[in-house]
Short mmCIF file of C-alpha atoms in Angstrom, two decimals:
data_model
loop_
_atom_site.label_atom_id
_atom_site.label_comp_id
_atom_site.label_asym_id
_atom_site.label_seq_id
_atom_site.Cartn_x
_atom_site.Cartn_y
_atom_site.Cartn_z
CA MET B 29 -0.06 0.05 -0.04
CA THR B 30 1.14 3.53 -0.71
CA GLU B 31 0.02 7.02 0.08
CA LYS B 32 -3.69 7.46 0.64
CA GLY B 33 -4.31 3.68 0.45
CA THR B 34 -3.45 3.25 -3.19
CA TYR B 35 -1.59 0.20 -4.39
CA ILE B 36 -0.30 -1.27 -7.64
CA PHE B 37 -2.71 -3.97 -8.70
CA ASN B 38 -0.36 -5.76 -11.01
CA LYS B 39 3.17 -4.82 -10.04
CA LYS B 40 4.68 -7.34 -12.38
CA ARG B 41 3.28 -5.74 -15.51
CA GLU B 42 2.88 -2.12 -14.36
CA CYS B 43 6.47 -1.70 -13.11
CA MET B 44 8.27 -3.66 -15.70
CA ASP B 45 11.73 -2.79 -16.86
CA ARG B 46 11.25 -0.93 -20.18
CA LYS B 47 13.45 -3.33 -22.18
CA GLU B 48 11.57 -6.39 -20.80
CA LEU B 49 8.38 -4.66 -21.59
CA GLU B 50 9.42 -4.00 -25.09
CA LYS B 51 10.33 -7.69 -25.53
CA LEU B 52 6.84 -8.60 -24.40
CA GLN B 53 5.26 -6.05 -26.69
CA LEU B 54 7.11 -7.29 -29.71
CA ARG B 55 6.20 -10.91 -29.08
CA ARG B 56 2.60 -9.96 -28.69
CA LEU B 57 2.66 -7.63 -31.80
CA LYS B 58 4.00 -10.53 -33.86
CA ASN B 59 1.28 -12.74 -32.52
CA VAL B 60 -1.68 -10.36 -33.23
CA VAL B 61 -0.35 -9.42 -36.72
CA ASN B 62 -0.24 -13.07 -37.66
CA TYR B 63 -3.69 -13.61 -36.07
CA VAL B 64 -5.51 -10.93 -38.00
CA TYR B 65 -3.82 -11.80 -41.18
CA ASP B 66 -5.08 -15.37 -40.82
CA THR B 67 -8.58 -14.56 -39.53
CA VAL B 68 -9.69 -11.17 -40.95
CA PRO B 69 -9.91 -11.07 -44.72
CA TYR B 70 -9.96 -7.22 -44.63
CA TYR B 71 -6.61 -7.12 -42.91
CA GLN B 72 -5.20 -9.68 -45.19
CA GLN B 73 -6.27 -7.58 -48.17
CA GLN B 74 -4.87 -4.32 -46.69
CA PHE B 75 -1.54 -6.01 -45.76
CA ASP B 76 -1.15 -7.43 -49.34
CA GLN B 77 -2.06 -4.08 -50.81
CA TYR B 78 0.71 -2.34 -48.74
CA GLY B 79 3.11 -5.13 -49.65
CA VAL B 80 3.74 -6.16 -46.01
CA SER B 81 3.51 -9.61 -44.42
CA PRO B 82 3.47 -10.67 -40.76
CA ASP B 83 7.08 -11.99 -41.37
CA ASP B 84 8.23 -8.38 -41.91
CA ILE B 85 7.67 -7.51 -38.28
CA LYS B 86 11.00 -7.97 -36.64
CA SER B 87 11.11 -5.03 -34.34
CA LEU B 88 8.59 -2.64 -32.68
CA GLU B 89 9.63 0.10 -35.18
CA ASP B 90 8.46 -2.26 -38.02
CA ILE B 91 4.89 -1.50 -36.92
CA ARG B 92 5.14 1.52 -39.08
CA LEU B 93 5.11 -0.69 -42.14
CA LEU B 94 1.57 -1.64 -41.39
CA PRO B 95 -1.50 0.16 -42.65
CA PHE B 96 -3.51 2.38 -40.34
CA THR B 97 -7.12 1.37 -39.43
CA THR B 98 -9.74 4.01 -39.26
CA LYS B 99 -13.41 4.18 -38.33
CA ASP B 100 -14.17 4.20 -42.06
CA ASP B 101 -12.56 0.77 -42.23
CA LEU B 102 -14.90 -0.43 -39.54
CA ARG B 103 -18.00 1.17 -41.11
CA LYS B 104 -17.13 -0.53 -44.40
CA THR B 105 -17.12 -3.93 -42.84
CA TYR B 106 -20.16 -3.40 -40.53
CA PRO B 107 -21.18 -5.26 -38.53
CA TRP B 108 -18.95 -8.35 -38.25
CA GLY B 109 -16.35 -7.87 -40.92
CA MET B 110 -13.54 -7.03 -38.61
CA GLN B 111 -14.15 -9.75 -36.11
CA ALA B 112 -11.35 -12.33 -35.78
CA ALA B 113 -12.96 -14.79 -33.39
CA HIS B 114 -15.64 -17.18 -34.42
CA LYS B 115 -19.15 -16.15 -33.53
CA ASP B 116 -19.45 -19.03 -31.21
CA ASP B 117 -16.59 -17.56 -29.12
CA ILE B 118 -18.16 -14.12 -28.78
CA VAL B 119 -19.84 -13.76 -25.34
CA GLU B 120 -20.62 -10.03 -25.33
CA VAL B 121 -21.19 -7.18 -27.75
CA HIS B 122 -20.76 -3.41 -27.36
CA SER B 123 -21.24 -0.61 -29.83
CA THR B 124 -20.52 3.03 -30.43
CA SER B 125 -23.50 5.41 -30.57
CA GLY B 126 -23.31 5.87 -34.39
CA THR B 127 -24.23 9.50 -33.89
CA THR B 128 -21.68 10.50 -36.57
CA GLY B 129 -22.20 7.50 -38.93
CA ILE B 130 -22.65 3.76 -38.97
CA PRO B 131 -21.96 2.41 -35.51
CA THR B 132 -18.93 0.28 -34.69
CA VAL B 133 -19.86 -3.09 -33.33
CA VAL B 134 -17.29 -4.98 -31.10
CA GLY B 135 -17.57 -8.53 -30.11
CA TYR B 136 -15.70 -9.70 -27.00
CA THR B 137 -14.55 -13.14 -26.23
CA GLN B 138 -14.26 -14.47 -22.58
CA LYS B 139 -10.58 -13.57 -22.75
CA ASP B 140 -11.32 -10.14 -23.76
CA ILE B 141 -13.72 -9.66 -20.83
CA GLU B 142 -11.07 -10.91 -18.50
CA ILE B 143 -8.39 -8.49 -19.89
CA TRP B 144 -10.91 -5.71 -19.77
CA GLY B 145 -11.53 -6.35 -15.96
CA GLU B 146 -7.76 -6.50 -15.43
CA VAL B 147 -6.97 -3.19 -17.01
CA VAL B 148 -9.87 -1.36 -15.33
CA ALA B 149 -8.91 -2.85 -12.09
CA ARG B 150 -5.30 -1.52 -12.40
CA GLY B 151 -6.85 1.87 -13.15
CA LEU B 152 -9.34 1.96 -10.24
CA ALA B 153 -6.46 0.86 -7.96
CA MET B 154 -4.30 3.88 -9.07
CA ALA B 155 -7.09 6.08 -7.72
CA GLY B 156 -7.16 4.21 -4.41
CA VAL B 157 -9.96 1.54 -4.84
CA HIS B 158 -9.40 -1.60 -2.88
CA LYS B 159 -11.55 -4.57 -2.02
CA HIS B 160 -13.05 -3.04 1.19
CA ASP B 161 -14.51 -0.18 -0.80
CA THR B 162 -17.95 0.47 -2.22
CA VAL B 163 -17.82 1.76 -5.77
CA GLN B 164 -21.02 3.62 -7.11
CA ASN B 165 -20.90 3.05 -10.79
CA SER B 166 -22.89 5.83 -12.49
CA TYR B 167 -21.80 5.18 -16.00
CA GLY B 168 -24.59 3.99 -18.29
CA TYR B 169 -25.00 0.19 -18.71
CA GLY B 170 -25.81 -1.29 -22.09
CA LEU B 171 -24.14 -0.99 -25.48
CA PHE B 172 -22.01 1.82 -24.12
CA THR B 173 -18.85 0.40 -22.74
CA GLY B 174 -18.54 2.67 -19.59
CA GLY B 175 -20.85 0.80 -17.19
CA MET B 176 -19.76 -2.66 -17.93
CA GLY B 177 -16.09 -1.74 -17.97
CA ALA B 178 -16.12 -0.14 -14.51
CA HIS B 179 -18.28 -2.94 -13.34
CA TYR B 180 -15.82 -5.55 -14.37
CA GLY B 181 -12.88 -3.65 -12.93
CA GLY B 182 -14.47 -3.06 -9.53
CA GLN B 183 -15.37 -6.79 -9.17
CA LYS B 184 -11.84 -7.80 -10.25
CA ILE B 185 -10.48 -5.88 -7.39
CA GLY B 186 -13.13 -7.35 -5.03
CA ALA B 187 -14.93 -4.11 -4.19
CA VAL B 188 -18.70 -3.82 -3.75
CA VAL B 189 -19.99 -2.44 -7.03
CA VAL B 190 -23.37 -0.62 -6.87
CA PRO B 191 -24.63 -0.60 -10.52
CA THR B 192 -26.67 2.66 -10.19
CA SER B 193 -25.99 3.44 -13.92
CA SER B 194 -26.82 7.06 -14.99
CA GLY B 195 -30.00 8.98 -14.13
CA ASN B 196 -32.43 9.02 -11.11
CA THR B 197 -30.18 11.53 -9.39
CA ASN B 198 -32.15 11.57 -6.15
CA ARG B 199 -31.55 7.91 -5.71
CA GLN B 200 -27.95 8.36 -6.52
CA LEU B 201 -27.56 10.83 -3.70
CA SER B 202 -29.35 8.65 -1.23
CA PHE B 203 -27.09 5.72 -2.11
CA MET B 204 -24.02 7.77 -1.56
CA LYS B 205 -25.08 8.55 2.01
CA ASP B 206 -26.78 5.26 2.83
CA PHE B 207 -24.34 2.69 1.67
CA PRO B 208 -21.96 4.71 2.02
CA THR B 209 -20.09 5.16 -1.20
CA ASP B 210 -16.22 5.46 -1.16
CA PHE B 211 -15.67 5.88 -4.90
CA LEU B 212 -17.63 7.27 -7.81
CA THR B 213 -17.45 6.44 -11.54
CA CYS B 214 -19.21 8.44 -14.13
CA THR B 215 -18.75 11.13 -16.77
CA PRO B 216 -17.26 14.40 -15.41
CA SER B 217 -20.44 16.30 -16.56
CA TYR B 218 -22.67 13.94 -14.50
CA GLY B 219 -20.27 14.32 -11.59
CA LEU B 220 -20.74 18.08 -11.72
CA TYR B 221 -24.59 17.60 -12.00
CA LEU B 222 -24.57 15.45 -8.83
CA ALA B 223 -22.54 18.13 -7.17
CA GLU B 224 -25.04 20.83 -8.23
CA SER B 225 -27.91 18.44 -7.03
CA LEU B 226 -26.33 18.25 -3.65
CA GLN B 227 -26.16 21.94 -3.35
CA LYS B 228 -29.76 22.45 -4.49
CA GLN B 229 -30.89 20.05 -1.83
CA GLY B 230 -28.94 21.74 0.85
CA ILE B 231 -26.70 18.69 1.44
CA ASP B 232 -23.07 19.41 2.46
CA ALA B 233 -20.58 17.29 0.50
CA SER B 234 -18.89 16.51 3.71
CA GLU B 235 -21.92 14.45 4.79
CA ILE B 236 -21.02 12.01 1.89
CA PRO B 237 -17.83 9.97 2.64
CA LEU B 238 -16.62 10.00 -1.00
CA ARG B 239 -12.82 9.76 -1.23
CA ALA B 240 -12.27 9.92 -4.98
CA GLY B 241 -13.81 9.43 -8.38
CA VAL B 242 -12.75 8.14 -11.75
CA PHE B 243 -14.18 10.18 -14.53
CA GLY B 244 -14.11 9.59 -18.31
CA ALA B 245 -16.03 8.98 -21.62
CA GLU B 246 -15.75 12.65 -22.57
CA MET B 247 -13.01 15.31 -22.85
CA TRP B 248 -12.52 17.43 -19.74
CA THR B 249 -10.00 19.95 -18.40
CA GLU B 250 -8.06 20.61 -15.32
CA GLU B 251 -10.48 23.34 -14.47
CA ILE B 252 -13.31 20.69 -14.40
CA ARG B 253 -11.08 18.56 -12.12
CA HIS B 254 -10.68 21.50 -9.68
CA LYS B 255 -14.53 22.00 -9.64
CA LEU B 256 -15.25 18.25 -9.03
CA GLU B 257 -12.63 18.19 -6.21
CA ASN B 258 -13.82 21.20 -4.58
CA LYS B 259 -17.49 20.67 -4.84
CA LEU B 260 -17.47 16.93 -3.94
CA GLY B 261 -14.38 16.98 -1.54
CA ILE B 262 -12.58 14.22 -3.48
CA SER B 263 -9.64 13.55 -5.68
CA ALA B 264 -10.72 13.32 -9.28
CA HIS B 265 -8.84 10.98 -11.70
CA ASN B 266 -8.99 10.69 -15.43
CA ILE B 267 -9.60 7.46 -17.31
CA TYR B 268 -9.32 6.85 -21.13
CA GLY B 269 -10.61 4.33 -23.36
CA LEU B 270 -12.58 3.72 -26.61
CA THR B 271 -15.03 1.17 -27.62
CA GLU B 272 -12.98 0.06 -30.61
CA ALA B 273 -9.87 -0.79 -28.29
CA ILE B 274 -11.79 -2.35 -25.37
CA GLY B 275 -13.69 0.49 -23.58
CA PRO B 276 -12.35 2.31 -20.47
CA GLY B 277 -9.15 1.13 -19.06
CA VAL B 278 -6.74 1.76 -21.88
CA ALA B 279 -5.08 4.38 -19.60
CA THR B 280 -5.86 5.81 -16.17
CA GLU B 281 -4.37 8.48 -13.91
CA CYS B 282 -2.58 7.55 -10.63
CA MET B 283 -2.51 9.63 -7.49
CA GLU B 284 0.18 11.78 -8.93
CA GLN B 285 -2.22 13.24 -11.45
CA THR B 286 0.54 13.72 -13.99
CA GLY B 287 -0.86 11.87 -16.92
CA MET B 288 -2.68 8.57 -17.59
CA HIS B 289 -0.68 5.33 -17.50
CA ILE B 290 -1.31 3.37 -20.66
CA GLN B 291 -1.52 -0.40 -20.01
CA GLU B 292 1.31 -1.04 -22.55
CA ASP B 293 1.32 -4.87 -22.27
CA HIS B 294 -2.18 -4.74 -23.92
CA PHE B 295 -2.13 -1.59 -25.92
CA TYR B 296 0.71 -0.35 -28.02
CA PRO B 297 0.67 3.37 -28.41
CA GLU B 298 2.06 5.66 -31.21
CA LEU B 299 1.71 9.38 -31.71
CA ILE B 300 1.54 10.81 -35.16
CA ASP B 301 1.13 14.04 -36.95
CA PRO B 302 -2.52 13.82 -38.17
CA ASN B 303 -1.54 15.74 -41.37
CA THR B 304 1.61 14.02 -42.40
CA LEU B 305 1.00 10.66 -40.50
CA GLU B 306 4.67 10.78 -39.52
CA PRO B 307 5.51 9.98 -35.80
CA VAL B 308 6.17 12.85 -33.37
CA ASP B 309 8.56 12.88 -30.55
CA PRO B 310 7.65 12.22 -26.90
CA GLY B 311 6.33 15.35 -25.34
CA GLU B 312 5.03 16.79 -28.57
CA LYS B 313 1.38 16.91 -29.38
CA GLY B 314 0.02 14.45 -31.90
CA GLU B 315 -2.83 12.00 -32.70
CA LEU B 316 -2.89 8.82 -30.54
CA VAL B 317 -2.76 5.46 -32.55
CA ILE B 318 -3.49 2.21 -30.69
CA THR B 319 -2.66 -1.33 -31.51
CA THR B 320 -4.38 -3.96 -29.43
CA LEU B 321 -1.86 -6.59 -28.55
CA THR B 322 -3.96 -9.12 -26.74
CA LYS B 323 -7.55 -8.86 -27.84
CA THR B 324 -9.03 -11.89 -29.60
CA GLY B 325 -12.63 -10.83 -30.59
CA MET B 326 -11.67 -7.77 -32.65
CA PRO B 327 -8.04 -6.88 -32.55
CA LEU B 328 -7.04 -3.53 -34.12
CA ILE B 329 -3.90 -2.72 -35.91
CA ARG B 330 -2.80 0.83 -35.73
CA PHE B 331 -6.22 2.33 -35.07
CA ARG B 332 -6.33 6.12 -35.44
CA THR B 333 -8.21 7.36 -32.34
CA LYS B 334 -8.33 10.96 -33.70
CA ASP B 335 -7.61 12.08 -30.06
CA LEU B 336 -4.89 14.73 -29.74
CA THR B 337 -2.59 14.23 -26.77
CA THR B 338 1.10 13.90 -25.66
CA LEU B 339 3.19 10.85 -24.51
CA THR B 340 5.90 10.85 -21.81
CA TYR B 341 8.07 7.82 -21.08
CA GLU B 342 9.76 9.15 -17.90
CA LYS B 343 9.21 6.83 -14.86
CA CYS B 344 6.40 8.10 -12.70
CA ALA B 345 6.76 9.02 -9.06
CA CYS B 346 4.23 6.34 -8.26
CA GLY B 347 6.67 3.58 -9.39
CA ARG B 348 4.92 2.58 -12.52
CA THR B 349 7.03 2.50 -15.70
CA THR B 350 4.33 2.60 -18.34
CA VAL B 351 4.02 5.54 -20.63
CA ARG B 352 1.77 8.30 -19.62
CA MET B 353 -0.54 10.14 -22.03
CA GLY B 354 -1.63 13.68 -21.25
CA ARG B 355 -5.19 15.04 -21.22
CA ILE B 356 -7.04 14.86 -24.55
CA PHE B 357 -7.02 18.51 -25.66
CA GLY B 358 -9.05 17.87 -28.68
CA ARG B 359 -9.84 15.60 -31.67
CA SER B 360 -8.38 16.00 -35.09
CA ASP B 361 -11.93 15.78 -36.43
CA ASP B 362 -13.72 18.06 -34.05
CA MET B 363 -11.77 21.27 -34.58
CA LEU B 364 -14.11 24.09 -35.30
CA LYS B 365 -12.88 26.43 -37.99
CA VAL B 366 -14.63 29.81 -37.41
CA LYS B 367 -13.70 32.82 -39.32
CA GLY B 368 -10.70 31.19 -40.50
CA VAL B 369 -9.50 30.26 -36.93
CA ILE B 370 -9.10 26.72 -35.39
CA VAL B 371 -11.07 26.61 -32.26
CA PHE B 372 -11.04 23.52 -29.85
CA PRO B 373 -14.01 23.23 -27.46
CA SER B 374 -11.49 22.62 -24.70
CA GLN B 375 -10.11 26.09 -25.09
CA VAL B 376 -13.54 27.51 -24.36
CA GLU B 377 -13.97 25.30 -21.39
CA GLU B 378 -10.66 26.17 -19.94
CA VAL B 379 -11.68 29.72 -20.00
CA LEU B 380 -15.12 29.33 -18.53
CA MET B 381 -14.31 26.91 -15.77
CA LYS B 382 -11.67 29.14 -14.31
CA MET B 383 -14.43 31.62 -13.49
CA GLU B 384 -15.94 31.11 -10.07
CA GLU B 385 -18.89 33.27 -11.16
CA LEU B 386 -19.98 30.71 -13.60
CA ALA B 387 -21.87 27.33 -13.15
CA PRO B 388 -20.20 24.25 -14.69
CA ALA B 389 -22.61 24.24 -17.66
CA TYR B 390 -22.14 25.69 -21.10
CA MET B 391 -23.08 25.34 -24.77
CA ILE B 392 -21.31 26.36 -27.98
CA GLU B 393 -23.40 26.96 -31.09
CA VAL B 394 -21.83 27.83 -34.49
CA SER B 395 -24.11 29.13 -37.40
CA ARG B 396 -23.69 30.94 -40.69
CA PRO B 397 -26.86 33.01 -41.22
CA ASP B 398 -25.23 34.91 -44.14
CA ILE B 399 -21.71 34.54 -45.36
CA LEU B 400 -19.99 34.97 -41.96
CA ASP B 401 -19.68 32.38 -39.15
CA ILE B 402 -21.08 33.30 -35.80
CA ILE B 403 -19.96 31.42 -32.68
CA GLU B 404 -22.14 31.77 -29.65
CA VAL B 405 -21.20 30.70 -26.08
CA GLN B 406 -24.14 30.21 -23.66
CA VAL B 407 -23.21 30.15 -19.96
CA GLU B 408 -25.03 30.29 -16.61
CA PRO B 409 -24.09 32.38 -13.47
CA ASP B 410 -23.36 30.36 -10.39
CA PRO B 411 -26.38 31.07 -8.08
CA SER B 412 -24.11 31.99 -5.24
CA PHE B 413 -22.51 34.78 -7.33
CA LEU B 414 -25.83 35.99 -8.90
CA THR B 415 -26.76 39.46 -7.89
CA GLY B 416 -29.69 39.85 -10.18
CA THR B 417 -28.94 43.30 -11.41
CA LEU B 418 -28.70 43.84 -15.15
CA ARG B 419 -25.61 45.93 -14.73
CA ASP B 420 -23.77 43.11 -13.02
CA ILE B 421 -24.81 40.59 -15.65
CA GLU B 422 -23.69 42.82 -18.45
CA GLU B 423 -20.29 43.34 -16.78
CA LEU B 424 -19.87 39.55 -16.37
CA ARG B 425 -20.80 39.05 -20.10
CA SER B 426 -18.15 41.66 -21.07
CA VAL B 427 -15.53 39.90 -18.97
CA ILE B 428 -16.30 36.58 -20.64
CA VAL B 429 -16.16 38.11 -24.15
CA LYS B 430 -12.79 39.57 -23.40
CA LYS B 431 -11.28 36.34 -21.85
CA LEU B 432 -12.53 34.35 -24.80
CA LYS B 433 -11.11 36.69 -27.32
CA GLU B 434 -7.82 36.56 -25.57
CA ALA B 435 -7.75 32.79 -25.64
CA LEU B 436 -9.32 32.17 -29.07
CA GLY B 437 -8.13 35.16 -31.11
CA ILE B 438 -11.71 35.95 -32.30
CA THR B 439 -14.70 37.74 -30.81
CA VAL B 440 -17.61 35.44 -29.88
CA LYS B 441 -21.13 36.21 -28.77
CA VAL B 442 -21.88 35.36 -25.16
CA THR B 443 -25.32 34.81 -23.78
CA ILE B 444 -26.01 34.70 -20.00
CA ALA B 445 -28.81 32.10 -19.55
CA GLU B 446 -30.90 31.65 -16.48
CA PRO B 447 -29.54 29.30 -13.79
CA PHE B 448 -30.11 25.54 -14.51
CA THR B 449 -31.57 26.17 -17.96
CA ILE B 450 -28.67 24.83 -20.03
CA PRO B 451 -29.41 21.03 -20.40
CA ARG B 452 -27.43 18.77 -18.01
CA SER B 453 -26.19 15.31 -19.10
CA GLU B 454 -26.57 12.03 -17.26
CA GLY B 455 -24.24 10.48 -19.84
CA LYS B 456 -21.82 12.02 -22.38
CA ALA B 457 -22.40 15.85 -22.44
CA THR B 458 -23.16 17.53 -25.73
CA ARG B 459 -21.41 20.78 -25.70
CA VAL B 460 -21.18 21.81 -29.27
CA ILE B 461 -23.90 22.31 -31.95
CA ASP B 462 -22.80 23.29 -35.36
CA HIS B 463 -25.69 24.53 -37.56
CA ARG B 464 -23.56 25.29 -40.53
CA ASP B 465 -24.46 23.45 -43.78
CA PHE B 466 -21.28 22.31 -45.41
CA SER B 467 -22.92 20.14 -48.17
#
């Protein structure tokens, strides 16, 4: 056990000597490349087209010989074209929402489920979960991977998992007090909504014995972390995953809160320039590419996540040797180009969440009524800072406009909404609506 009751769930794997880890990665990389070539016709076709065979993989650097896999590839082969395992060996299915196109369907073998539980257990342990704890799992259950992933990980540790799922907020708050709950798992936006609900009901967060929370499934900033920690009286930890790779558990933040440890014995990470597709150096920003080294249901070779981040290979103070990825600061496919300027939603959030006068809810809308783009940011004043005078509201609006212009380089329209009128989310928050027609 280490500080604050945390421990390393699998010290053998999480603290491996880097050279030994690379030997393990290479062995597993060779195995998975051979496996998909033999079992997935689409991969065999792609490899042949690129003039590469499994025998060409003799070092980890040789992974660059292999073609990338994209969401378009998964959509072309919907629903089962990328599955490597026989259907009789598939025991569970998850899927993306498909809100931006055909959904991605992922089949899991029993071995995949066991690996999933293992990597999430490692992540929960990083945040301090142990077998004597009660974990309130407020991620949604169903085709979305969040609920089941956190569930399997908590059970793997031996903790009591309360599968509240998302929604029914009053019951959630009752469970927190009555069970009582030690750890919370949910999206950061729902965590903030729970904190707001406590405040509205006049419940002091100190009455609820939460120690920490693991938050993911949507991009969030350090400013959101500070709000979660201050409003709930906890330590807030980031977790990263994606349905295509396995779900949550690809990487999680330890108590040092200096990046998320990627479970490198199961997921091989690369960072590339999204424009040139060439590798970028450690510490530089780039697009994360993931190769699954041990999945058997639907392994992925060099999957372009579109998530923009950084990687650092320095040993962490927690003792783990695995590479750490920084926060996702944007996606290469969700950049908003407004008036010729690239705007990431995270830039807006960073500005807004630093302002104590604002509630943790906002909405960005982009439109083009004529020939010029208009970006509008809707915010709410925090009720504790609300004076109710028009003069004060206008002064607040002017301050926000100024701060956003300094951060973005363009002037945006700011609307101050009434408290609690911007929709809250019990799952993944929708923060951006683009009304422009690019057809």
